[in-house]
PDB file of C-alpha atoms and ligand atoms in Angstrom:
ATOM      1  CA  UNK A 174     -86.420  97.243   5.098  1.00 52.00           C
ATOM      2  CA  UNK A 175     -87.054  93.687   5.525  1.00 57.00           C
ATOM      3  CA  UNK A 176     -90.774  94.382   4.254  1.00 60.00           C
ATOM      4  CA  UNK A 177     -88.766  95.620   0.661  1.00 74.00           C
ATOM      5  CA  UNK A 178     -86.926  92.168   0.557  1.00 77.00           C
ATOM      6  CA  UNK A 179     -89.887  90.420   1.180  1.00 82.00           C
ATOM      7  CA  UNK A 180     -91.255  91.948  -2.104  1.00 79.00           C
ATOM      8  CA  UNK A 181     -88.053  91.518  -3.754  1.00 82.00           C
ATOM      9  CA  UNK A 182     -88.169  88.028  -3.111  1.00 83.00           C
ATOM     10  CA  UNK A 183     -91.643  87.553  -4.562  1.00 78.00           C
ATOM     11  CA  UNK A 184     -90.641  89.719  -7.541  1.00 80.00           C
ATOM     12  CA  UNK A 185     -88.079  87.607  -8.076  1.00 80.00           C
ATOM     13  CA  UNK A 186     -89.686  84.579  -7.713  1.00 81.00           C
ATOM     14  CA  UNK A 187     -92.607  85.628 -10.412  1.00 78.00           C
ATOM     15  CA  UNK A 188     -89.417  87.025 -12.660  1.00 79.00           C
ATOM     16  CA  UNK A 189     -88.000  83.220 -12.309  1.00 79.00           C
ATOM     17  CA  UNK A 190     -91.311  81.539 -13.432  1.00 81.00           C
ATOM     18  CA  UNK A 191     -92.005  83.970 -16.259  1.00 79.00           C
ATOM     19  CA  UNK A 192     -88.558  83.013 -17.835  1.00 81.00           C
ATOM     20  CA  UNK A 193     -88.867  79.307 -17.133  1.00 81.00           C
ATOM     21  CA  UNK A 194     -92.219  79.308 -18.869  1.00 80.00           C
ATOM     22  CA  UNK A 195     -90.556  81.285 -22.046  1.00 79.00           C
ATOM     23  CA  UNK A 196     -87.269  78.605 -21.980  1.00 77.00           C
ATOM     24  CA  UNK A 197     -90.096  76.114 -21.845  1.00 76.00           C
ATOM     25  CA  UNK A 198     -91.983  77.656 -24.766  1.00 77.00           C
ATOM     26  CA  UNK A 199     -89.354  78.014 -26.764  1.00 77.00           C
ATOM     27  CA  UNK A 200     -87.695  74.422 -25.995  1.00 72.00           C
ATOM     28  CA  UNK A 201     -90.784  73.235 -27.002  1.00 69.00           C
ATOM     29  CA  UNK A 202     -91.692  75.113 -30.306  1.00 69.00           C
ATOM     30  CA  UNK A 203     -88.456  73.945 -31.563  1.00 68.00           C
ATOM     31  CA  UNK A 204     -89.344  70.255 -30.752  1.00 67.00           C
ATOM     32  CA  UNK A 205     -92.749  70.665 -31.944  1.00 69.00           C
ATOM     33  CA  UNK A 206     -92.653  72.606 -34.524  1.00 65.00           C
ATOM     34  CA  UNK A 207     -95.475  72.630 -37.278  1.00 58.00           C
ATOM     35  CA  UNK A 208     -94.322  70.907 -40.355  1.00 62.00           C
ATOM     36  CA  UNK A 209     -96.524  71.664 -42.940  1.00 55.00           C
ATOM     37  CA  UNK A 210     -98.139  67.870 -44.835  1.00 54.00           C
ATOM     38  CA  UNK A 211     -96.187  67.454 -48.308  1.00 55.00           C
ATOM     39  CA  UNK A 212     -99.374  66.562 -49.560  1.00 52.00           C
ATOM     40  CA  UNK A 213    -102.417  68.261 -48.252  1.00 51.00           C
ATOM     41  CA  UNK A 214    -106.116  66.192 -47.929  1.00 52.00           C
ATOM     42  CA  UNK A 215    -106.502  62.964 -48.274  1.00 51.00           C
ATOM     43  CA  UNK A 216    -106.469  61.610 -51.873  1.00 45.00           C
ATOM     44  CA  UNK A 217    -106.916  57.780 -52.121  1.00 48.00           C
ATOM     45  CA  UNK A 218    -105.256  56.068 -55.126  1.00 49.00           C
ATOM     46  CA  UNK A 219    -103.603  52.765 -55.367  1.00 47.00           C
ATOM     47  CA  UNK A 220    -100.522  53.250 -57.671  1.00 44.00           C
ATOM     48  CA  UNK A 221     -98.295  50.358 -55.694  1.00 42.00           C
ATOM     49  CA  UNK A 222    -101.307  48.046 -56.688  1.00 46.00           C
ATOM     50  CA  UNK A 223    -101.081  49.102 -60.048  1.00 45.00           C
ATOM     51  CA  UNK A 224     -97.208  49.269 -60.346  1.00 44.00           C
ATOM     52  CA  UNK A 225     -97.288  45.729 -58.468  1.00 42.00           C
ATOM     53  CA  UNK A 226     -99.587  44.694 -61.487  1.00 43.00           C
ATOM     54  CA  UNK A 227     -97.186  45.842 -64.358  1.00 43.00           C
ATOM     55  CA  UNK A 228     -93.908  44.285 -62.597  1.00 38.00           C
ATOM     56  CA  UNK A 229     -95.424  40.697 -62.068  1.00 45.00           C
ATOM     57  CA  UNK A 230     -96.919  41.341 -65.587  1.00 56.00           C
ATOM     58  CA  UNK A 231    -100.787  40.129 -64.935  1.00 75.00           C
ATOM     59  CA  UNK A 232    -102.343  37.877 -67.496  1.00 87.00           C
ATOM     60  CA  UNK A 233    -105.140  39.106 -68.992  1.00 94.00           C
ATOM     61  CA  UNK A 234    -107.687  36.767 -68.565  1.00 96.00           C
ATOM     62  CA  UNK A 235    -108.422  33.706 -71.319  1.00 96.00           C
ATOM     63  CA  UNK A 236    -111.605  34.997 -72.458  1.00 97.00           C
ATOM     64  CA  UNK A 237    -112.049  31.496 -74.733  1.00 97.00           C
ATOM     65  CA  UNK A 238    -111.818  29.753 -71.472  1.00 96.00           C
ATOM     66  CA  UNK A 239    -113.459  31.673 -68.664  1.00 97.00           C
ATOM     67  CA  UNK A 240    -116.419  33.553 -71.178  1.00 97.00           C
ATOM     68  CA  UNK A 241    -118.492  30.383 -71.804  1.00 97.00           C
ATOM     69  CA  UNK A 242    -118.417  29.206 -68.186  1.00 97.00           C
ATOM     70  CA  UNK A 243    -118.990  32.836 -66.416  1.00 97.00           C
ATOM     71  CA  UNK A 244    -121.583  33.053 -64.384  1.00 98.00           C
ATOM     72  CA  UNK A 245    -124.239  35.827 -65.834  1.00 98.00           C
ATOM     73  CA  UNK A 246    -126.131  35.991 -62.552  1.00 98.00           C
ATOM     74  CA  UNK A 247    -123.310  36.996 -60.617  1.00 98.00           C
ATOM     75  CA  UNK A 248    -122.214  39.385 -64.323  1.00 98.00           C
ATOM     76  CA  UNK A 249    -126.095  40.680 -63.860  1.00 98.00           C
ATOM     77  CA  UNK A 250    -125.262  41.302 -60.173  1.00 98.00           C
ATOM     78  CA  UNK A 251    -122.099  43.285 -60.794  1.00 98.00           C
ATOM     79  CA  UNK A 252    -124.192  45.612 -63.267  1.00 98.00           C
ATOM     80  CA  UNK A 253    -125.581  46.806 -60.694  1.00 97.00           C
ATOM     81  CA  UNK A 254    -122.543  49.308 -59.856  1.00 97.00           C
ATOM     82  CA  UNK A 255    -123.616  50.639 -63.453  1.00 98.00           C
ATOM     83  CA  UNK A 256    -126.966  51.253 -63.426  1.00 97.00           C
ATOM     84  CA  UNK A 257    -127.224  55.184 -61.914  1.00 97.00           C
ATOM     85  CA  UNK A 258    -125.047  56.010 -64.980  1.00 97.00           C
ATOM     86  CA  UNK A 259    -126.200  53.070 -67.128  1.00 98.00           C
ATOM     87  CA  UNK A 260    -129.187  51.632 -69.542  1.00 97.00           C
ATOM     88  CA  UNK A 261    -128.495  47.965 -70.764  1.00 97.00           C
ATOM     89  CA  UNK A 262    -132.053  47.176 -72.652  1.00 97.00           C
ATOM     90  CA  UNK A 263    -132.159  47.614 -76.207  1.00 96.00           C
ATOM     91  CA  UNK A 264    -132.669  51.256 -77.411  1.00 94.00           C
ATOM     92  CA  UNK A 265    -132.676  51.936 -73.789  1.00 95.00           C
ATOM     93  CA  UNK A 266    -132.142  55.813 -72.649  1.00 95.00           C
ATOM     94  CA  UNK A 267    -129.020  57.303 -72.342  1.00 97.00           C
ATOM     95  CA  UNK A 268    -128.374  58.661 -69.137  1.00 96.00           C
ATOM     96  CA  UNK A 269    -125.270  60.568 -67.137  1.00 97.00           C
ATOM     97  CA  UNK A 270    -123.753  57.364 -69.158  1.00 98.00           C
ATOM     98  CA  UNK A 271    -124.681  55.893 -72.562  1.00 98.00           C
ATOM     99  CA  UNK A 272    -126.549  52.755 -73.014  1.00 98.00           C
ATOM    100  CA  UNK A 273    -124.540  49.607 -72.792  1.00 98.00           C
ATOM    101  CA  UNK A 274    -126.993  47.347 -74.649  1.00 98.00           C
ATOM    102  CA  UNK A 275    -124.463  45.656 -78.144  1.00 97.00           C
ATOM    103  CA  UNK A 276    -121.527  47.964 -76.560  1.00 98.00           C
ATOM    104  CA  UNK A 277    -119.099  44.112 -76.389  1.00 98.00           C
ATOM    105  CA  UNK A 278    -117.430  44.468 -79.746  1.00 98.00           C
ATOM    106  CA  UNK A 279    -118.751  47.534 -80.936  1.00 98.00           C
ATOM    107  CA  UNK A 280    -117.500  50.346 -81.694  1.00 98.00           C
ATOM    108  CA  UNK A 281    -116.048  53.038 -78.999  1.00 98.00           C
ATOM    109  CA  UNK A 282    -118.926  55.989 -78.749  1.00 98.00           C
ATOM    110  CA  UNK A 283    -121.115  53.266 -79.451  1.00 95.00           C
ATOM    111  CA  UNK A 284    -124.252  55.174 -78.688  1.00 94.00           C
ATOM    112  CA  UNK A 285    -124.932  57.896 -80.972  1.00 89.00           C
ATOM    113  CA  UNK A 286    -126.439  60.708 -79.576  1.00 90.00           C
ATOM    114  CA  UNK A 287    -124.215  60.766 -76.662  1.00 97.00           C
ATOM    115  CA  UNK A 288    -122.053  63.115 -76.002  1.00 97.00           C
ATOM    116  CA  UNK A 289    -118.798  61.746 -74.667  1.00 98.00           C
ATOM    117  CA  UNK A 290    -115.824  63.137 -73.646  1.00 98.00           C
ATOM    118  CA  UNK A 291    -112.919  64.221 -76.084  1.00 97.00           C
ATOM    119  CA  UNK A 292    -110.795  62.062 -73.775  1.00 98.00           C
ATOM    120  CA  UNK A 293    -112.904  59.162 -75.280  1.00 98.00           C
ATOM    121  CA  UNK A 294    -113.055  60.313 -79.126  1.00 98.00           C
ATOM    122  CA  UNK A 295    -109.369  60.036 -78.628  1.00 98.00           C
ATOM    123  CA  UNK A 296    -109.029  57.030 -77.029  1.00 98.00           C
ATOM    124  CA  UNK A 297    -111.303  55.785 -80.158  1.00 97.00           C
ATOM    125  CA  UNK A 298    -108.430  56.963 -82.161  1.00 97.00           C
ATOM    126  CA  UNK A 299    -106.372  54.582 -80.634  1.00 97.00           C
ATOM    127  CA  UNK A 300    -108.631  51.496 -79.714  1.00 97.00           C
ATOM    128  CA  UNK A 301    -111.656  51.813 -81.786  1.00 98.00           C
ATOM    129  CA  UNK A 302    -113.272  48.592 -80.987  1.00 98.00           C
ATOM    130  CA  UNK A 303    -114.656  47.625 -77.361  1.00 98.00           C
ATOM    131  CA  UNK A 304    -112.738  44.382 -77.311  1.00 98.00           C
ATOM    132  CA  UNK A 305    -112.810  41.833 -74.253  1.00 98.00           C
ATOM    133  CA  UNK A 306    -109.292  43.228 -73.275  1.00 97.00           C
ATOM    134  CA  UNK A 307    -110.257  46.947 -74.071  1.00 98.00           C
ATOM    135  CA  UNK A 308    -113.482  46.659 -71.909  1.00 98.00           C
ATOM    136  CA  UNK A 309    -111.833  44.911 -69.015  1.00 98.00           C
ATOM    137  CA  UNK A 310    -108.844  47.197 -68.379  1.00 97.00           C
ATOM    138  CA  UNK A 311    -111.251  50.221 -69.102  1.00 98.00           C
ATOM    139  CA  UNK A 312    -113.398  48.691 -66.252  1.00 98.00           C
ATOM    140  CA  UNK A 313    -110.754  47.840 -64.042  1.00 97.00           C
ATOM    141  CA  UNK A 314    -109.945  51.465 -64.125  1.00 97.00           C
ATOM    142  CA  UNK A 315    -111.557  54.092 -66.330  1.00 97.00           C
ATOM    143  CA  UNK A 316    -109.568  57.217 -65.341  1.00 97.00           C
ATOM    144  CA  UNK A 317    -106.442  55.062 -65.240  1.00 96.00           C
ATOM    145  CA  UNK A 318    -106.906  53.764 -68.834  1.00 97.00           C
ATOM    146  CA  UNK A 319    -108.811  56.308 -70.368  1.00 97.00           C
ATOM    147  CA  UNK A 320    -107.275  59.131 -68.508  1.00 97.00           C
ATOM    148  CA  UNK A 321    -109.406  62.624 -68.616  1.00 97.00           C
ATOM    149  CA  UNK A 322    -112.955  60.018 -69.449  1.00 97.00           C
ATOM    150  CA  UNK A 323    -115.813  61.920 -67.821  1.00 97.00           C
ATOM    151  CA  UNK A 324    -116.748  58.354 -66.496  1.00 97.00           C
ATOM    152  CA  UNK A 325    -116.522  58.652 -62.862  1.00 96.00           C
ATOM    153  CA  UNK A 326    -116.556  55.436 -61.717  1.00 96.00           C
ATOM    154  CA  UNK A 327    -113.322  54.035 -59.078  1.00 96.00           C
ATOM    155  CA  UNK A 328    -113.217  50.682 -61.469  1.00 97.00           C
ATOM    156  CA  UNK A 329    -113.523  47.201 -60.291  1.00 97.00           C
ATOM    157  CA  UNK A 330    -110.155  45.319 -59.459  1.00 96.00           C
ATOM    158  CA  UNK A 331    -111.660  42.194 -59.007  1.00 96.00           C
ATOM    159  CA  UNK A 332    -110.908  39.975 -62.193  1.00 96.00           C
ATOM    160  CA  UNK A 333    -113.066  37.394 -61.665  1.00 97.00           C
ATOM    161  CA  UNK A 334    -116.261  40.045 -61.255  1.00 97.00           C
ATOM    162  CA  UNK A 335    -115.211  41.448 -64.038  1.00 98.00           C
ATOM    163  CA  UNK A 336    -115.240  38.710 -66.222  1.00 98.00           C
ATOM    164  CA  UNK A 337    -118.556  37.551 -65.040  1.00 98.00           C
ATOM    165  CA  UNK A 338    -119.453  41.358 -66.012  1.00 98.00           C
ATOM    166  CA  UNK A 339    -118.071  41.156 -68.762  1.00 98.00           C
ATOM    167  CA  UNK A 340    -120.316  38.000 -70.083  1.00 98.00           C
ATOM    168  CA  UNK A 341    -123.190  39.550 -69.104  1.00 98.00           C
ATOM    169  CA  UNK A 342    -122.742  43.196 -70.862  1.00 98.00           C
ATOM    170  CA  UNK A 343    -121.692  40.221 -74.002  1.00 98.00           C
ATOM    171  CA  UNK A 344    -125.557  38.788 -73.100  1.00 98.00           C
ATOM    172  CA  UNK A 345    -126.995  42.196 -74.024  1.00 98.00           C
ATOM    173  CA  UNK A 346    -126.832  42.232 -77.647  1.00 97.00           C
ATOM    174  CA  UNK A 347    -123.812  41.145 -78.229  1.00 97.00           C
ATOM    175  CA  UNK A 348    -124.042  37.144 -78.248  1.00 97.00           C
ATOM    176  CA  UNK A 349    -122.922  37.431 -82.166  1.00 97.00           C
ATOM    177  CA  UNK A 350    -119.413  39.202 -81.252  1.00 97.00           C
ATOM    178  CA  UNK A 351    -117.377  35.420 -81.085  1.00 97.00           C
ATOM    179  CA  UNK A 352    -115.524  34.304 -78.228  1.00 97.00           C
ATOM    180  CA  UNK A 353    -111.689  33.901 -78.632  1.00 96.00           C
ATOM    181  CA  UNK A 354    -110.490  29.895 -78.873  1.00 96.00           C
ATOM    182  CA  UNK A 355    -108.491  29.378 -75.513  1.00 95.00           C
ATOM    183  CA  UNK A 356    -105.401  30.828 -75.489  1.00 94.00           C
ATOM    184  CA  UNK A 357    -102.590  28.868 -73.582  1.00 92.00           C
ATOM    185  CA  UNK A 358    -100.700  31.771 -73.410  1.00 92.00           C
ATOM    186  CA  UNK A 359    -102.679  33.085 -70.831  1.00 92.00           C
ATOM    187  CA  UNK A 360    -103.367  30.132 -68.780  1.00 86.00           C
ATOM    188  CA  UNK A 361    -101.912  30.298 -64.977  1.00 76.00           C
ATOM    189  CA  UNK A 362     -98.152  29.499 -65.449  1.00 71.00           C
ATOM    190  CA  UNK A 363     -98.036  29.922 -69.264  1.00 65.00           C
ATOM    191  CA  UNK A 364     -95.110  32.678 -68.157  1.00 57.00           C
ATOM    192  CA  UNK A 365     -93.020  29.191 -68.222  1.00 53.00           C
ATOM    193  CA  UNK A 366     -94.117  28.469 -72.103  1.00 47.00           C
ATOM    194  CA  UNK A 367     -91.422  28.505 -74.634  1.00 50.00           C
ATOM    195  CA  UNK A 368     -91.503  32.055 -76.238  1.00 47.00           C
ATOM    196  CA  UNK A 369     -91.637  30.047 -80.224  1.00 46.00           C
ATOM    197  CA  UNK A 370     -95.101  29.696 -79.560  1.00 47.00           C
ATOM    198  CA  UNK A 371     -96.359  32.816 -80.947  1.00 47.00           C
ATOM    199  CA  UNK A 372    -100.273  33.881 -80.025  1.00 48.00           C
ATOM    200  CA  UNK A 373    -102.210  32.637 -82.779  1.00 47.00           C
ATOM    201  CA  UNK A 374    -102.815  36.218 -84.622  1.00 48.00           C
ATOM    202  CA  UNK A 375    -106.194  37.397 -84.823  1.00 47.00           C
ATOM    203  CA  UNK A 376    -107.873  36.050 -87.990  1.00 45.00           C
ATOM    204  CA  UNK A 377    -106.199  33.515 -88.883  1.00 44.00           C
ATOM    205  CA  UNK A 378    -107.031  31.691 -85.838  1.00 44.00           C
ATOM    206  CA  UNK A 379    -110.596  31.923 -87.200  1.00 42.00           C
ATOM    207  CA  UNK A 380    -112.107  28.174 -87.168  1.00 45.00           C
ATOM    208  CA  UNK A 381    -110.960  28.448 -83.540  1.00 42.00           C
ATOM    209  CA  UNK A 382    -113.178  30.790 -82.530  1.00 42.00           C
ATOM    210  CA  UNK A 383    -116.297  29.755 -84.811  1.00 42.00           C
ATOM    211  CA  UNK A 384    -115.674  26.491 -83.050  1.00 42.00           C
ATOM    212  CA  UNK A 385    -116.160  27.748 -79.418  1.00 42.00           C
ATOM    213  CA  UNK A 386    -119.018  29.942 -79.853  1.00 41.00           C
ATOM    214  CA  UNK A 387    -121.802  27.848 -79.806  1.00 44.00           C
ATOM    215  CA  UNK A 388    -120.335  26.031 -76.812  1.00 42.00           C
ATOM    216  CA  UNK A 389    -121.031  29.766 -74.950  1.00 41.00           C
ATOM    217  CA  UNK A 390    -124.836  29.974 -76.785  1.00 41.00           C
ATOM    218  CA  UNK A 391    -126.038  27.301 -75.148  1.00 43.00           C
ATOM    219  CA  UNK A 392    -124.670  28.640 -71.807  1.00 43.00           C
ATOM    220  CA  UNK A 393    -125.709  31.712 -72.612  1.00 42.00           C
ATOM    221  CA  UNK A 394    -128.627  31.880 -73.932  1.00 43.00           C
ATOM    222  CA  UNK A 395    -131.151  31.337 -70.823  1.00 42.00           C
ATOM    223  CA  UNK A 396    -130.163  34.611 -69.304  1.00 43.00           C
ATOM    224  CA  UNK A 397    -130.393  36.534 -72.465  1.00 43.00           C
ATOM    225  CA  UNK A 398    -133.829  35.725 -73.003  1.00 44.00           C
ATOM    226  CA  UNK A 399    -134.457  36.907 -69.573  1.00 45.00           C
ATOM    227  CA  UNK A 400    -134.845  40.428 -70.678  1.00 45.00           C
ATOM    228  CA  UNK A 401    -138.383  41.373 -70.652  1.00 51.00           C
ATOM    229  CA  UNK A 402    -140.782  42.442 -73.422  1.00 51.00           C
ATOM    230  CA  UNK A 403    -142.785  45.309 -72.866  1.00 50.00           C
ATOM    231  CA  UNK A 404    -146.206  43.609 -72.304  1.00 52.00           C
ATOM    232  CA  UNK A 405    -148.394  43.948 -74.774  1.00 51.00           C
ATOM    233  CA  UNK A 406    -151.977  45.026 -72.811  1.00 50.00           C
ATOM    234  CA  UNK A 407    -151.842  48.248 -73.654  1.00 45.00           C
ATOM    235  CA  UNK A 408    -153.961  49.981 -70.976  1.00 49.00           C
ATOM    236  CA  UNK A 409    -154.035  53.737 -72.816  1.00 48.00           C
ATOM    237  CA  UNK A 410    -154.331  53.404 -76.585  1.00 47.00           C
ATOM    238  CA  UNK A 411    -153.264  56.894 -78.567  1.00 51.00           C
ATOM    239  CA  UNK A 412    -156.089  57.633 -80.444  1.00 49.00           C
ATOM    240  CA  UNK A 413    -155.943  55.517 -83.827  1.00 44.00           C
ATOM    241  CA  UNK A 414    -155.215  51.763 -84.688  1.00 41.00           C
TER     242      UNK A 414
HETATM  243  C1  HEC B  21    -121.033  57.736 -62.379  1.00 93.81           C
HETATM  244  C2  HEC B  21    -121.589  57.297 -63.637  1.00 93.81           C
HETATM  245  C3  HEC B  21    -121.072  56.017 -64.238  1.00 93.81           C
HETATM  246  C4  HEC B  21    -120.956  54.774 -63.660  1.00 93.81           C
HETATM  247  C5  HEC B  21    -121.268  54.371 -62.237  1.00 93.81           C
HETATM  248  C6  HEC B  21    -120.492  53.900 -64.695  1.00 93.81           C
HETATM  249  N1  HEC B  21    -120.315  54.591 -65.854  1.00 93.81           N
HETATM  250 FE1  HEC B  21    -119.703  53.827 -67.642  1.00 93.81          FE
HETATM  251  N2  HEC B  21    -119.743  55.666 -68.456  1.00 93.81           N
HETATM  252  C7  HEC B  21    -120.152  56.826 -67.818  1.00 93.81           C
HETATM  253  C8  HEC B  21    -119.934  57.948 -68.691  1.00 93.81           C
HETATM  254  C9  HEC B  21    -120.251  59.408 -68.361  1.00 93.81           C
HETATM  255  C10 HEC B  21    -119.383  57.441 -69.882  1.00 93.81           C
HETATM  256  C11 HEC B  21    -118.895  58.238 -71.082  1.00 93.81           C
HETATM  257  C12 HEC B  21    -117.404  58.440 -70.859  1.00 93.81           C
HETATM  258  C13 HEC B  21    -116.738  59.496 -71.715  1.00 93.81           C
HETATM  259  O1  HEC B  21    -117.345  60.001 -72.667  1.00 93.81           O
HETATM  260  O2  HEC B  21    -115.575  59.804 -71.408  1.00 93.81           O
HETATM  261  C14 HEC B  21    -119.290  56.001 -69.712  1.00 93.81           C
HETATM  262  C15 HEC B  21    -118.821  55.121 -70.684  1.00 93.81           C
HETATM  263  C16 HEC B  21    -118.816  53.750 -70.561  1.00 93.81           C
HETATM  264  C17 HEC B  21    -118.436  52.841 -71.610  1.00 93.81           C
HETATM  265  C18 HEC B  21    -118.039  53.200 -73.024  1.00 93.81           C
HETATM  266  C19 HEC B  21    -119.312  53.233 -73.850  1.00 93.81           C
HETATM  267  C20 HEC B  21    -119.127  53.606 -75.313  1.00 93.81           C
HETATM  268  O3  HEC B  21    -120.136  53.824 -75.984  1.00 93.81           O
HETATM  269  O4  HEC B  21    -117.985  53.692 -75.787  1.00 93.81           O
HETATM  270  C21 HEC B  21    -118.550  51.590 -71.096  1.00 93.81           C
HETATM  271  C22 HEC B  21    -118.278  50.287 -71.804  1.00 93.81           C
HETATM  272  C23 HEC B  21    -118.984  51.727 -69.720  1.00 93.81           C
HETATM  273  N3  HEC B  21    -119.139  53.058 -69.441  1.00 93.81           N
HETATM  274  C24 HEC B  21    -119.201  50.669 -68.876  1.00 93.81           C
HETATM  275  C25 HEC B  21    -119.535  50.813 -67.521  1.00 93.81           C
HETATM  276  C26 HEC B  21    -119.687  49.710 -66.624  1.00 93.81           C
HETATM  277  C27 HEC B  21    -119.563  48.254 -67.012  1.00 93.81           C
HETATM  278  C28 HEC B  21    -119.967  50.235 -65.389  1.00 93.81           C
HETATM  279  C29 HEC B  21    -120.190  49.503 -64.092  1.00 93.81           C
HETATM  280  C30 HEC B  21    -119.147  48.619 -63.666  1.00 93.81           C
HETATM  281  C31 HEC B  21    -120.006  51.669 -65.543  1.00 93.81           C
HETATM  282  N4  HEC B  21    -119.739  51.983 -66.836  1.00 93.81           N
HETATM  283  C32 HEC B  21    -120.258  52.549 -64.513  1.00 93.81           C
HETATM  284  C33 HEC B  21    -120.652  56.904 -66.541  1.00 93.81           C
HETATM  285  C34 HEC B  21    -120.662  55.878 -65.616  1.00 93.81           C
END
């Protein structure tokens, strides 16, 4: 007899720790339970940066001011982000991107023979020139601005990079596409200026810009010419000449 109880008691006692370890289970699956992520992966974007943007209602930058004293080392630097995708020389190659040489005031699908995306034939439909302001928010963010582009490139946020850039894709065959006068309306704190004073519109404002270009020549000429010439000792002459 008391040999049964003793095995009861043991039964019992493994019965007891079976169920405690199922209350625990269960407790514990209800406190932990799996929620599954709302959004699966990882997928980096920065739309507050972007919305932040809009709301304060970021200047563009004063191209007549900042163009002719940019600093085309630091633009030439900055190209190098470009270069796995990009030529800049004249009647360089196209490669995964098209050449960039006269692309600052030219036309969009500047380089014929490339074939771009239809995202970008349409976006030439709506902004058919390359100006300062259309090259420097496509740069800040291609898929952003030209949304489907098959430019895959993240964009560069930083303004004053980009205007530096900016100068130097202007150095590359572009030095005859003028330079805006400087516009007040987009110096720091012009949000204060008295709305009467209407942007001078383009064309008529025309003396203004002749009048700052060659200021910018000077400036930028010395880089410009740094762009070598294919030397001319020719070590294998086709047959000929
Ligand atoms: C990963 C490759 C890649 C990189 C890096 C890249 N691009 Fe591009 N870029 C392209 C492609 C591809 C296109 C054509 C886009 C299309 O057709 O949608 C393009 C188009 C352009 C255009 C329009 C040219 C035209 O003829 O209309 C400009 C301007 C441009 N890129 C500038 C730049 C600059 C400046 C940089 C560096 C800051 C850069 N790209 C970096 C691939 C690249």
């Amino acid at each position: 007899m008391s040999g049964d109880l003793k095995w009861n008691k043991i039964f019992g006692a493994g019965l007891g720790t079976a169920f405690a370890i199922l209350v625990v289970q269960q407790v514990s699956s209800a406190i932990f339970a799996p929620h599954p992520p709302e959004k699966m992966g990882y997928f980096v974007d920065a739309p507050e940066e972007a919305a932040g943007g809009a709301a304060e209602a970021e200047l563009p930058p004063d191209w007549g001011t900042l163009l002719p004293v940019a600093d085309l080392a630091a633009g030439e630097a900055a190209f190098a982000r470009c270069v796995a995708c990009h030529t800049i020389n004249a009647g360089g190659a196209n490669g995964i991107g098209p050449n960039l040489y006269g692309v600052v005031g030219g036309p969009v699908m500047h380089s014929a023979g490339f074939a771009y995306s239809d995202a970008m034939a349409a976006h030439k439909g709506e902004a058919p020139v390359w100006t300062y302001d259309e090259l420097d928010r496509f740069i800040t963010a291609p898929q952003r601005y030209v949304a489907g582009t098959k430019m895959s490139f993240a964009g560069l946020r930083d303004t004053p990079t980009r205007v530096n850039l900016i100068a130097y894709l202007r150095a590359q065959g572009s030095t005859g596409y003028a330079i805006p006068a400087p516009d007040p309306a987009r110096q720091p704190g012009a949000a204060a200026a008295p709305a009467g004073e209407a942007p001078a519109v383009e064309g008529t404002d025309a003396t203004g810009a002749e009048a700052a270009a060659p200021v910018e020549g000077a400036a930028g000429q010395a880089t410009t010419q740094a762009t070598p010439v294919a030397p001319p000792s020719a070590t294998s002459t086709p047959t000929g000449g």
